[in-house]
XYZ file of N, CA and C in Angstrom:
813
model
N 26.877 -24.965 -31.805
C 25.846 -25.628 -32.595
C 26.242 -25.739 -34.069
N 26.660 -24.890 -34.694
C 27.170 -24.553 -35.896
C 28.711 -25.836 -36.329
N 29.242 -25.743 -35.094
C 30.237 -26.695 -35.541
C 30.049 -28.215 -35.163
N 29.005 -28.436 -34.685
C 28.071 -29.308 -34.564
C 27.994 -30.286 -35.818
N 26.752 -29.163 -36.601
C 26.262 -29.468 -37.421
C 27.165 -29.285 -38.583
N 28.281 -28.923 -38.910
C 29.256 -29.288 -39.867
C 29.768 -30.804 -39.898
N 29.971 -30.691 -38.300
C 30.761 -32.530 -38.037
C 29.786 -33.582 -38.431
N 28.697 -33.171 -37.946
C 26.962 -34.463 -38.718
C 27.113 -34.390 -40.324
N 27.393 -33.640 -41.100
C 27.414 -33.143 -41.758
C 28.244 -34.022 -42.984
N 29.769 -33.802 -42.304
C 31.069 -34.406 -42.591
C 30.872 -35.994 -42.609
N 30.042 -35.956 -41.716
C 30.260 -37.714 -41.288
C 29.558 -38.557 -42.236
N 27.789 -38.008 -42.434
C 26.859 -38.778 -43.199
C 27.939 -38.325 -44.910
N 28.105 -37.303 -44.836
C 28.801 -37.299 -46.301
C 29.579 -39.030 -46.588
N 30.703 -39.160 -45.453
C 31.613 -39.961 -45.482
C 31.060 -41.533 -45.714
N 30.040 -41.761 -45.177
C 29.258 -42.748 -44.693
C 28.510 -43.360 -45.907
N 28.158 -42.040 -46.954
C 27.353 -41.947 -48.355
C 28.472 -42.824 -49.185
N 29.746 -41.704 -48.950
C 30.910 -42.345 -49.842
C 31.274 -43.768 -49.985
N 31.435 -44.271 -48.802
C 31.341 -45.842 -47.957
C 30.795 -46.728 -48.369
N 29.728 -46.356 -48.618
C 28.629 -47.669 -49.028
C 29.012 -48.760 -50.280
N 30.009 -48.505 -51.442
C 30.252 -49.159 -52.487
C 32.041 -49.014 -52.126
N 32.211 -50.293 -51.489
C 33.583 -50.235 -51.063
C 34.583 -50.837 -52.570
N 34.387 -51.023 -53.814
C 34.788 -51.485 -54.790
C 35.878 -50.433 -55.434
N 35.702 -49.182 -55.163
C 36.832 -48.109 -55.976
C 37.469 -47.371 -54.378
N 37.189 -47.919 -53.308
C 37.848 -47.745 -51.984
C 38.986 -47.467 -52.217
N 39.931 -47.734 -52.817
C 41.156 -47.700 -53.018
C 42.062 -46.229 -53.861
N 40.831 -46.431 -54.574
C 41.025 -44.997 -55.748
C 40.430 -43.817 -55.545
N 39.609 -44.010 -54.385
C 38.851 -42.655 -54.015
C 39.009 -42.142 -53.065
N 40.190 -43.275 -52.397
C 40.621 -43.456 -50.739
C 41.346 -41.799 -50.477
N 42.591 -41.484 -51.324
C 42.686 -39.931 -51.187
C 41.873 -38.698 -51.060
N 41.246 -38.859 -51.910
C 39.763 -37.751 -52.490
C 39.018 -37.679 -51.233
N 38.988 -38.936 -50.543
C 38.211 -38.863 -48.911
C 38.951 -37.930 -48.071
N 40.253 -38.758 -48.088
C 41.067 -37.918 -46.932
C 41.266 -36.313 -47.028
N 41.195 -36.178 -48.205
C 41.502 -34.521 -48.972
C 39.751 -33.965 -48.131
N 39.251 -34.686 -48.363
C 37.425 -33.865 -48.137
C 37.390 -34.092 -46.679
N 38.060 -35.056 -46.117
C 37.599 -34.660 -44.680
C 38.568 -33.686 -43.995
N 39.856 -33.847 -44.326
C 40.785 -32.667 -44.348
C 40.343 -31.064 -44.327
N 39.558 -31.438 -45.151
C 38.845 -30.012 -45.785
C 37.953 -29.507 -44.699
N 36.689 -30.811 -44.119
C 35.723 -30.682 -43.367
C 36.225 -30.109 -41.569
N 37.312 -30.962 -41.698
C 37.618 -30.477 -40.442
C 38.501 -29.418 -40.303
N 38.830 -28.993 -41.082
C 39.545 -27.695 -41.185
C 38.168 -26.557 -40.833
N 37.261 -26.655 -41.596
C 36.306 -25.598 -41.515
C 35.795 -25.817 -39.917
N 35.382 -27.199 -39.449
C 34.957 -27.206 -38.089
C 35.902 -26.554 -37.199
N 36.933 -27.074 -37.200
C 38.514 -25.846 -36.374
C 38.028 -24.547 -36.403
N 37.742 -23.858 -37.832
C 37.742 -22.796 -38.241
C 36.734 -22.009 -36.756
N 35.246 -22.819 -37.429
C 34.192 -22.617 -36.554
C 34.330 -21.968 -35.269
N 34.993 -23.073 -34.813
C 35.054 -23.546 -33.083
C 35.716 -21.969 -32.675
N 37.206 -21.932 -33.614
C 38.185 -20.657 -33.477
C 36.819 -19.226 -33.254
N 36.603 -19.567 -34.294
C 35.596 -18.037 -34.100
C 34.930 -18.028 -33.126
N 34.136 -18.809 -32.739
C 32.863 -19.173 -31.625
C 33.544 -18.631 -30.431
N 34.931 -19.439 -29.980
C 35.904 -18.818 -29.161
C 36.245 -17.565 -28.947
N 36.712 -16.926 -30.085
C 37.050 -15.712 -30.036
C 35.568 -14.451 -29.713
N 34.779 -15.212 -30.000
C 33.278 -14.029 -29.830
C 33.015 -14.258 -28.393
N 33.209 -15.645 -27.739
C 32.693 -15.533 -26.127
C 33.958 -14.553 -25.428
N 35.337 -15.274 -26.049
C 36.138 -14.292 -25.131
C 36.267 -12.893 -25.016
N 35.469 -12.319 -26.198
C 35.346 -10.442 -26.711
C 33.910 -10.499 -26.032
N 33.305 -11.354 -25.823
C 31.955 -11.059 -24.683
C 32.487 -11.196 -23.263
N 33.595 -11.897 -22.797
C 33.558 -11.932 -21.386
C 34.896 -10.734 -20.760
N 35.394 -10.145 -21.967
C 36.541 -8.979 -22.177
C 35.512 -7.582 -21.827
N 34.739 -8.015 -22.844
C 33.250 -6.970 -22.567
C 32.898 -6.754 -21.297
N 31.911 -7.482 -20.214
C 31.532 -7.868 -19.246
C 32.520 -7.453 -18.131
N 33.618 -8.266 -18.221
C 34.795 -7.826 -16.899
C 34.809 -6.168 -17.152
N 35.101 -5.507 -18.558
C 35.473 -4.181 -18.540
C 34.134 -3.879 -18.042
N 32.965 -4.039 -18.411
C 31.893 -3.393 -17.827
C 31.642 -3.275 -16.012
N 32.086 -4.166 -15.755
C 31.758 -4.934 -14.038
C 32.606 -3.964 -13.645
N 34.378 -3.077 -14.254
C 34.983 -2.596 -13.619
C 34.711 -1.012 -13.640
N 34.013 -0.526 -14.857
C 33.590 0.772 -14.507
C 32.381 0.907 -13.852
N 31.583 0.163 -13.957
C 30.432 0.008 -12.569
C 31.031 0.241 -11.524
N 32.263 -0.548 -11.153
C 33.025 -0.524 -9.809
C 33.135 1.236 -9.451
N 33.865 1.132 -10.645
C 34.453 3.013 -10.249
C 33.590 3.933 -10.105
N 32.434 3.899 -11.224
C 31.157 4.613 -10.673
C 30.722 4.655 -9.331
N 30.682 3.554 -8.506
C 30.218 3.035 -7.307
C 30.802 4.173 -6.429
N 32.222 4.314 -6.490
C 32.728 4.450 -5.634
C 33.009 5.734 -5.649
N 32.721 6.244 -6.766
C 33.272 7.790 -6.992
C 32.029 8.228 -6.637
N 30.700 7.700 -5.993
C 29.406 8.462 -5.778
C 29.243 7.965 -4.509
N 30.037 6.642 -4.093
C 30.305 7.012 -2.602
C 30.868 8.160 -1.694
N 32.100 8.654 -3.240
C 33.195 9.728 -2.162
C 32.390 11.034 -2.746
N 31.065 11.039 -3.464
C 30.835 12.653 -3.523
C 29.586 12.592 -2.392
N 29.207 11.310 -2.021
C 27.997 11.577 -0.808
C 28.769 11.804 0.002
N 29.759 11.291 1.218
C 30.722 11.341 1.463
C 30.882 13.106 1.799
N 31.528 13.541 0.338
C 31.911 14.950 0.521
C 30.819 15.734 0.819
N 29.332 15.768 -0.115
C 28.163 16.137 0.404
C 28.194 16.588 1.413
N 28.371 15.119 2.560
C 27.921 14.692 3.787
C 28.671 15.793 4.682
N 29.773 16.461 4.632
C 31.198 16.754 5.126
C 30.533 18.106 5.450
N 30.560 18.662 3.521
C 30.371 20.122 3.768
C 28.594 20.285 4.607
N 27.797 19.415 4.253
C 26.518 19.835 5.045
C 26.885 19.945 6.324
N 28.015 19.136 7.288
C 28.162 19.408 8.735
C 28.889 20.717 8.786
N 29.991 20.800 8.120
C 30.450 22.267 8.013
C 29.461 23.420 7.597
N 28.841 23.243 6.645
C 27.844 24.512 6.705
C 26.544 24.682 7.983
N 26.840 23.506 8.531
C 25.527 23.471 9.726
C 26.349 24.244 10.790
N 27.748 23.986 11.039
C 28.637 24.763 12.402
C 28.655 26.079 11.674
N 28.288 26.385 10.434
C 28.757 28.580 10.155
C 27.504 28.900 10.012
N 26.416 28.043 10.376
C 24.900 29.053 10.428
C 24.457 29.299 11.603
N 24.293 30.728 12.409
C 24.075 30.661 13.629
C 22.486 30.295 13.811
N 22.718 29.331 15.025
C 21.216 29.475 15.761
C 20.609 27.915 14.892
N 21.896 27.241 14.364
C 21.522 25.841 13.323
C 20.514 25.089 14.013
N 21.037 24.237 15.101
C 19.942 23.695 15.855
C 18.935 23.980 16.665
N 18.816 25.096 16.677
C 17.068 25.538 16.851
C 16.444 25.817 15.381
N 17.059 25.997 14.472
C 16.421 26.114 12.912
C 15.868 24.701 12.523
N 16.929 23.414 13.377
C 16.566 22.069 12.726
C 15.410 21.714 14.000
N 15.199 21.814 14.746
C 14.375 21.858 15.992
C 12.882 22.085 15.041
N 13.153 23.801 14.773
C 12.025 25.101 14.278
C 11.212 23.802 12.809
N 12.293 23.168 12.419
C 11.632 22.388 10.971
C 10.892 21.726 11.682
N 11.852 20.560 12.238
C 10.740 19.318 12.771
C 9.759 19.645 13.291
N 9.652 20.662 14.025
C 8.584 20.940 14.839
C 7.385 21.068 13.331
N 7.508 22.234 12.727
C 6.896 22.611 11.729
C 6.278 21.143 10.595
N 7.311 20.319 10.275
C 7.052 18.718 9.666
C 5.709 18.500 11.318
N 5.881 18.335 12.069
C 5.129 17.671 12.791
C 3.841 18.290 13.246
N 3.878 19.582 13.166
C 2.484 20.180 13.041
C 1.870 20.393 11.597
N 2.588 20.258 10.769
C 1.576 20.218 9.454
C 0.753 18.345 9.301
N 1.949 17.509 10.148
C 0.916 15.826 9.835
C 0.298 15.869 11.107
N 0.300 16.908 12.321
C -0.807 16.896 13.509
C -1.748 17.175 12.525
N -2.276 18.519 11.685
C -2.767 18.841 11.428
C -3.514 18.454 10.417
N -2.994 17.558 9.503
C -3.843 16.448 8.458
C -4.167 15.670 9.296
N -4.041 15.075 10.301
C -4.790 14.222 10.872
C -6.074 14.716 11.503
N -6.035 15.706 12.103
C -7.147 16.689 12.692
C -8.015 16.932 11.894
N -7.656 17.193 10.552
C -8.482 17.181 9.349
C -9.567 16.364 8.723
N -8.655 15.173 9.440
C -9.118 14.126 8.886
C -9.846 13.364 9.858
N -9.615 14.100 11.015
C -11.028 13.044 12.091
C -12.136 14.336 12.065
N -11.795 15.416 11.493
C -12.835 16.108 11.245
C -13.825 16.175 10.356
N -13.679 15.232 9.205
C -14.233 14.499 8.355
C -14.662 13.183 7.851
N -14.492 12.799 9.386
C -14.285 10.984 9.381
C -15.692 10.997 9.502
N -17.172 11.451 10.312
C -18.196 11.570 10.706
C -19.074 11.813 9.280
N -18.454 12.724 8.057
C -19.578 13.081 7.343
C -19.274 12.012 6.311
N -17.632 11.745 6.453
C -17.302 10.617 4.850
C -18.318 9.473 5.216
N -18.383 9.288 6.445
C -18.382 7.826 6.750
C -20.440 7.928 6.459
N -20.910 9.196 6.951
C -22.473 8.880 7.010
C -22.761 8.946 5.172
N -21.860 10.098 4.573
C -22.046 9.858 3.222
C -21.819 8.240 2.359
N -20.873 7.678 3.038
C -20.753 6.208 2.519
C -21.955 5.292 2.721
N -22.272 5.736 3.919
C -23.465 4.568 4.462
C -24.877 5.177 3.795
N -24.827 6.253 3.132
C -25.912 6.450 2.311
C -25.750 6.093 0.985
N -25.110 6.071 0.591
C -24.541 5.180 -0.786
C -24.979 4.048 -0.718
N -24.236 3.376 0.390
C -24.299 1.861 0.260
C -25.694 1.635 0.690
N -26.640 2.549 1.711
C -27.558 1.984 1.884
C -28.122 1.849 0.120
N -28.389 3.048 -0.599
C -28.901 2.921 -2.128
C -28.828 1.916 -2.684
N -27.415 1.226 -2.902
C -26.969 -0.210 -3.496
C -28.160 -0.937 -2.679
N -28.172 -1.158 -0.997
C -28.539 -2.860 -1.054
C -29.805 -2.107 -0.978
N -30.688 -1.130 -0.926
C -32.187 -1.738 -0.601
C -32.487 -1.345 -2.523
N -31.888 -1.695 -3.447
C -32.549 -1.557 -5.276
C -31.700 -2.969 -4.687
N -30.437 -3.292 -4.112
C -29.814 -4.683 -4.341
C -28.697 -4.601 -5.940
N -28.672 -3.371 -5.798
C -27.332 -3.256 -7.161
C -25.850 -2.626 -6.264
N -25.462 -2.315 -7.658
C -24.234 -2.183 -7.286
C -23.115 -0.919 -7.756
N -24.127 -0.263 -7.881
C -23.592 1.532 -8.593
C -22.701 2.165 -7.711
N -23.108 2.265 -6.997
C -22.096 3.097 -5.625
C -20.769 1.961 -5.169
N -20.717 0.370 -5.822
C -20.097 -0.565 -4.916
C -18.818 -0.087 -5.107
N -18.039 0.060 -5.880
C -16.345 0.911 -6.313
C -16.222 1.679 -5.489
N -16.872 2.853 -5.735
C -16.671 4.110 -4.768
C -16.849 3.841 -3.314
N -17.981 3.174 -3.192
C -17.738 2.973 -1.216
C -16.604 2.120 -0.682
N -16.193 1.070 -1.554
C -14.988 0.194 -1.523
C -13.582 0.921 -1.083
N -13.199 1.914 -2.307
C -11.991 2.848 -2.386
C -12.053 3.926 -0.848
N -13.301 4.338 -0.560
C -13.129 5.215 0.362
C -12.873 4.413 1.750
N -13.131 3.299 1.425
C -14.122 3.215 2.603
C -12.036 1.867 3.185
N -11.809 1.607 1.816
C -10.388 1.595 1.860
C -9.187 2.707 3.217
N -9.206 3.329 2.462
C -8.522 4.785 2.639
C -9.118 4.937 4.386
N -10.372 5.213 4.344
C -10.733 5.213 5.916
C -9.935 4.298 6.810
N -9.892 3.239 5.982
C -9.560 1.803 7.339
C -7.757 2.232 7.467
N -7.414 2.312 6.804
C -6.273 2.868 6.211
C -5.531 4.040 7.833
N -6.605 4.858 7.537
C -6.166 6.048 8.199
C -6.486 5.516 9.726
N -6.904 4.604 9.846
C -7.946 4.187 11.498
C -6.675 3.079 11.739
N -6.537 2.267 10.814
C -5.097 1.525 11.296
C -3.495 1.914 11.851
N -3.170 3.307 10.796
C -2.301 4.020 11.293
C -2.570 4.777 12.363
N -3.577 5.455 12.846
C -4.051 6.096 14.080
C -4.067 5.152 15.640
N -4.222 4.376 15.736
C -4.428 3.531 16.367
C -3.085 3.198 16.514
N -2.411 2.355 15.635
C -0.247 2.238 15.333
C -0.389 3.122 16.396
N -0.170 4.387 15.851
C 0.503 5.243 16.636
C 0.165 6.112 18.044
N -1.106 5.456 18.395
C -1.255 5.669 19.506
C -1.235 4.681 20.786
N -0.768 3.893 20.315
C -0.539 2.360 20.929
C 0.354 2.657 22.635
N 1.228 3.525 22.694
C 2.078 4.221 23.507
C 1.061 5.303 24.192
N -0.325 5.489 23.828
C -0.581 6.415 24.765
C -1.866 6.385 25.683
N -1.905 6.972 26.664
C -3.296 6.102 27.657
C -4.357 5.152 27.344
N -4.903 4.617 28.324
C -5.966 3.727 28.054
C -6.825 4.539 27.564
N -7.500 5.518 28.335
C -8.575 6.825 27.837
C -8.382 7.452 26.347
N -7.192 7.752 25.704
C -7.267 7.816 24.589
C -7.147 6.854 23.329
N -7.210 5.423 23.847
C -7.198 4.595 23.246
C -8.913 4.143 23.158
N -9.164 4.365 24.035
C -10.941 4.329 24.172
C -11.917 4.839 23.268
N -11.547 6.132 23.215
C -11.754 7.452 22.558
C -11.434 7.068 21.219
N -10.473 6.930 20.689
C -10.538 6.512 19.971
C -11.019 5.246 19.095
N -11.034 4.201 19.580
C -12.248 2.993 19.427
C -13.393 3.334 19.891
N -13.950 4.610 19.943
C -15.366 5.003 20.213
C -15.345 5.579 18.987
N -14.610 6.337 18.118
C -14.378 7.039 17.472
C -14.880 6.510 15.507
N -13.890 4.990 15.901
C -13.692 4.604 14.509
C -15.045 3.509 15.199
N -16.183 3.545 16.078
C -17.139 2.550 15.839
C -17.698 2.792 14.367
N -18.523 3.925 14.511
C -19.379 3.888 12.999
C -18.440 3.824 11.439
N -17.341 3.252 11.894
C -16.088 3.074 10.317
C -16.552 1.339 10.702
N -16.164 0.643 11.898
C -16.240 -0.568 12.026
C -17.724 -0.948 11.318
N -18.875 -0.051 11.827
C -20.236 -0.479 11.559
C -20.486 -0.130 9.895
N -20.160 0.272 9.346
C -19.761 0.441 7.907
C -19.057 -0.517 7.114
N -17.908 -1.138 7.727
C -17.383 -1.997 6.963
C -17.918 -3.469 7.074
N -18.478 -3.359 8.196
C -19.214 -4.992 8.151
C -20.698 -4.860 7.284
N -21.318 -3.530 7.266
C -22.723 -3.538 6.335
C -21.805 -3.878 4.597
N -20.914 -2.739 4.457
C -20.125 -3.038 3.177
C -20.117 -4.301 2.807
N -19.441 -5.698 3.692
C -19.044 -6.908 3.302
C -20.344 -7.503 3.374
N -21.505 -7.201 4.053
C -22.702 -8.034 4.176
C -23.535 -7.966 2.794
N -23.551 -6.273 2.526
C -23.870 -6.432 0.968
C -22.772 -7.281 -0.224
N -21.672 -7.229 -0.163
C -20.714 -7.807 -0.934
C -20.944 -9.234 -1.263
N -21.391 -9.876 -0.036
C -21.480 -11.263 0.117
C -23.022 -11.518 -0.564
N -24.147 -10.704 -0.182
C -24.969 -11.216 -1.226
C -24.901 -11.126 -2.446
N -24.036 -10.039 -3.024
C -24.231 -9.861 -4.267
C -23.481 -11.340 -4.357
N -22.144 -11.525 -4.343
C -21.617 -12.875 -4.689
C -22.583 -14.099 -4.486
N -23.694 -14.564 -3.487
C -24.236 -15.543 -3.557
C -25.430 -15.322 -4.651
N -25.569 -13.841 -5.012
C -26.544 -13.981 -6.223
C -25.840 -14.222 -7.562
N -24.484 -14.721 -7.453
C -23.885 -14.625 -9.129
C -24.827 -15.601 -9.866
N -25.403 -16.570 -9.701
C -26.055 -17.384 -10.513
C -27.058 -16.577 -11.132
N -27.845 -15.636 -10.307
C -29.200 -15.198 -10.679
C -28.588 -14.036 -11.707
N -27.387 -13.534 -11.112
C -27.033 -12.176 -12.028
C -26.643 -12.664 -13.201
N -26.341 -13.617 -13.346
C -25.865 -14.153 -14.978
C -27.111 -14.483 -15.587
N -28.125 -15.062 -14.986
C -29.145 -15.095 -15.543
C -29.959 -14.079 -16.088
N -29.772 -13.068 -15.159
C -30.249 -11.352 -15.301
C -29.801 -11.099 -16.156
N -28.326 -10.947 -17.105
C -27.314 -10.466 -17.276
C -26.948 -8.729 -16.581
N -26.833 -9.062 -15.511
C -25.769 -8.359 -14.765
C -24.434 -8.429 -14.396
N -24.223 -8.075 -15.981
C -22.577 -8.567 -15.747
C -21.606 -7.912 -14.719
N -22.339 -6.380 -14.873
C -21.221 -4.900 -14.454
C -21.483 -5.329 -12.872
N -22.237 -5.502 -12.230
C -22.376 -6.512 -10.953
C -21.416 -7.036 -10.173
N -21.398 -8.556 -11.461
C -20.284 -9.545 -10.877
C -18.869 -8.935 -11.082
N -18.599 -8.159 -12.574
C -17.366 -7.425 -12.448
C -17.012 -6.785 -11.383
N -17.705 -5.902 -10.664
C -17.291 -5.127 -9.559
C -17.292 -5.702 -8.444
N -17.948 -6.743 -8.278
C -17.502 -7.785 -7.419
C -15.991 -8.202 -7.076
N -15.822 -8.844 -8.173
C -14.610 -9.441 -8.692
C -13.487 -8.549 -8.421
N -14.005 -7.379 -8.883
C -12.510 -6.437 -9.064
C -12.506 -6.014 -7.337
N -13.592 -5.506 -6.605
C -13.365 -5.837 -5.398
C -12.886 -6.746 -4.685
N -12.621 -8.142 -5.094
C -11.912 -9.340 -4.697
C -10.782 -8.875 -4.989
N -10.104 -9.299 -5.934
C -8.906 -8.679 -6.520
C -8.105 -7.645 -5.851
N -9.099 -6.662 -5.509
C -8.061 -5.769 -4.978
C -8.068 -5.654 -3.336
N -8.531 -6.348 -2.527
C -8.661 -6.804 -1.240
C -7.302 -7.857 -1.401
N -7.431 -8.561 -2.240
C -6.003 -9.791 -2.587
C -4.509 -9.172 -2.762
N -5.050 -8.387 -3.837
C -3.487 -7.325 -3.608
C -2.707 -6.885 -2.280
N -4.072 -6.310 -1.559
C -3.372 -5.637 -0.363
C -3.294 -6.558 0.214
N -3.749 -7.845 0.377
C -2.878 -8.581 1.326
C -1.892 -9.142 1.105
N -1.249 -9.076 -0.244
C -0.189 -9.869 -0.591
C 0.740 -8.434 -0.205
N -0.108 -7.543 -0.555
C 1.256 -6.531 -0.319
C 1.840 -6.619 1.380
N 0.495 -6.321 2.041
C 0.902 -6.360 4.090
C 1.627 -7.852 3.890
N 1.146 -9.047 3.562
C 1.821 -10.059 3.816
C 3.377 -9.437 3.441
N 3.880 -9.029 2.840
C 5.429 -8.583 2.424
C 5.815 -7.546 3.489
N 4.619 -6.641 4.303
C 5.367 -5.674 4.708
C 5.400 -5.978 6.034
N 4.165 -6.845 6.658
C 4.410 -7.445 7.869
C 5.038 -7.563 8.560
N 6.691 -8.735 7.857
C 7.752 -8.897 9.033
C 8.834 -7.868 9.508
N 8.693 -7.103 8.547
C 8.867 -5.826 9.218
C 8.920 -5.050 10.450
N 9.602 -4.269 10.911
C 9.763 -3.553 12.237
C 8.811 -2.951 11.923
N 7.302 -2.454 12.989
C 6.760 -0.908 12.676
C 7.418 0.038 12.904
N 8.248 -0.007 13.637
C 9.152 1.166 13.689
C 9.635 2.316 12.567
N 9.927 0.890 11.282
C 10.838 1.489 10.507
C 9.891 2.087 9.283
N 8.670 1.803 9.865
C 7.421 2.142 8.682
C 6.553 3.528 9.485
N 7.445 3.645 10.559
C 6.277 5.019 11.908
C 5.812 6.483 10.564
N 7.344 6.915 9.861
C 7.075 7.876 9.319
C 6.310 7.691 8.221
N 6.008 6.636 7.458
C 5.324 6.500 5.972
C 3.905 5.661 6.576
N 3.006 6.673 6.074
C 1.840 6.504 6.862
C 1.525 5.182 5.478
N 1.406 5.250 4.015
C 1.036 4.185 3.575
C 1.898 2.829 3.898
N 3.238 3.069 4.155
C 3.964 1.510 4.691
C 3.217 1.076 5.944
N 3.111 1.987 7.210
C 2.384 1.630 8.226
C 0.908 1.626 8.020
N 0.253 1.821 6.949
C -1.013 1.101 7.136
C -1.085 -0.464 6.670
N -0.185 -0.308 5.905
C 0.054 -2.013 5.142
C 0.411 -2.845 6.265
N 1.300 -2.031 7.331
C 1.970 -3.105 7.933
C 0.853 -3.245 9.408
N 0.079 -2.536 9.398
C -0.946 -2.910 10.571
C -2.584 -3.494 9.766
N -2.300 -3.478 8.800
C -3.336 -4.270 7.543
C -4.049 -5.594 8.185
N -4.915 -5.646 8.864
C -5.812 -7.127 9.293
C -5.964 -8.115 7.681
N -5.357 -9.097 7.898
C -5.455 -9.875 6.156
C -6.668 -10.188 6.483
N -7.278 -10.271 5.036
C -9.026 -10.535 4.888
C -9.108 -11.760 3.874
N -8.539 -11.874 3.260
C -8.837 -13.511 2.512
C -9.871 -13.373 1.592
N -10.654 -12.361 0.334
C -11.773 -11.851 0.217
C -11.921 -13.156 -1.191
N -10.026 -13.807 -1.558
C -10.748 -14.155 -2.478
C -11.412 -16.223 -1.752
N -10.959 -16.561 -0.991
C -11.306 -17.791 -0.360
C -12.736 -17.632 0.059
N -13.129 -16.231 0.906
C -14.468 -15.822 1.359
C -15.502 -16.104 -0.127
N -15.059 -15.765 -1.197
C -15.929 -15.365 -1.894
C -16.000 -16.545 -2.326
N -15.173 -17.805 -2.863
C -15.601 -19.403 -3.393
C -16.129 -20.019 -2.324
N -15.914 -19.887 -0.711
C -17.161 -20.229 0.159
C -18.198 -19.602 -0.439
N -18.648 -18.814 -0.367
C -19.824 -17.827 -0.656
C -20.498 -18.675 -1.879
N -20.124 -19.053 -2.606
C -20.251 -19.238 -4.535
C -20.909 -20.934 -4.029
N -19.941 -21.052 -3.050
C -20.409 -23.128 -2.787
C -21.188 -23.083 -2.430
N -21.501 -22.385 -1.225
C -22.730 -22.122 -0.137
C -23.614 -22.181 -1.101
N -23.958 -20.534 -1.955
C -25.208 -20.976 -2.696
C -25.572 -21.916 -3.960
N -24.580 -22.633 -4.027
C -24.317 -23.648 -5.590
C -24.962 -24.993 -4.821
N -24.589 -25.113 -3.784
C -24.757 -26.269 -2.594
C -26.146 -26.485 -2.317
């Protein structure tokens, strides 16, 4: 750019000179000397400009090549890691019943949060539905966040439960959809209040109930998130999501559409 604007530069100068061609003759050197001059400095320019990309791309290659070596020198210490962990696994007696003794132990401590957690699925869920009953029969929206987040987390835990019992009898698949009814009958009262509050936005602005429509909203919003997130985790193997109970709830995630539901909702009563 710089040597650019020297050459525009050089030229309108020349062009100025030009205009009274009567001492052309006598000034004819004095030109050649000044553009001499001009383009010497543009050379100059260009030279430098040159020399700074090639000390940037001298830069870059040297950088790209100790990246390389880094790479590889933390390949050969996982590598070695990898080596001595099999060697220290053959000089500990009794190794594979110790790695047995873990897993087992990993798998009864997440039996056991789960047990926990259908042991508390009955009181979260009647405590939610007393909340939410509060909200719709005043018709506000105090409890609406908090029953949202839990009531999140529940569906959450009922999606992965279900995943993973997919492989096991009809009877305990039963049992279990007997189980998560009053979560199902909860989340449809949840969205039934949700939806009026949204067809009352006209009246609540009129009210000014703002904190209302906000929590509305931010309940939209974050129903949208998680489906953009399951939409990403979806094509996914479940397989490769069995051990991470939040990847496998995303990836057995029913998409809900809360924010399309809710501009139906808005037309309906505008209509």
């Amino acid at each position: 750019m710089e040597a650019e604007a020297a050459a525009e530069a050089a030229h309108a100068r020349l062009v100025a000179e030009l205009r009274h061609p009567d001492d052309l003759a006598a000034r004819l050197p004095q030109l050649r000397a000044r553009a001499a001059a001009d383009r010497a400095q543009v050379d100059a320019q260009m030279r430098t400009l040159l020399d700074e990309q090639l000390a940037d791309a001298r830069r870059g290659v040297a950088a790209l090549l100790r990246a390389r070596s880094a790479a590889a020198a933390v390949r050969a210490d996982l590598s070695a890691a990898h080596a001595l962990g099999d060697a220290a696994g053959g000089q500990i007696a009794n190794y594979e019943k110790i790695k047995k003794i873990s897993r087992t132990h990993q798998n009864f401590l997440a039996t056991k949060d789960v047990v926990q957690q259908f042991q508390q699925l009955q009181s979260r869920v009647e405590e939610l539905q007393g909340l939410l009953r509060e909200d719709t029969e005043r018709h506000g929206s105090e409890n609406l966040l908090h029953v949202h987040y839990q009531l999140q987390q529940l569906e959450g835990f009922r999606n992965v439960t279900l995943e993973r019992a997919r492989g096991a009898g009809s009877d305990v698949q039963a049992s279990l959809q007997t189980l998560f009814k009053p979560l199902a009958a909860l989340a449809a009262a949840f969205e039934a209040h949700l939806w009026d509050l949204a067809r009352a936005t006209l009246e609540l602005v009129k009210t000014r109930q703002f904190s209302t429509i906000i929590r509305v909203t931010k309940i939209v919003e974050a129903e949208e998130r998680a489906d953009e997130l399951a939409s990403l985790v979806e094509p996914m193997a479940l397989g490769s999501a069995a051990d991470d109970p939040d990847r496998l709830a995303l990836a057995t995630r029913q998409i809900k559409s809360y924010r399309i539901k809710f501009f139906d909702v808005l037309r309906e009563a505008i209509g």
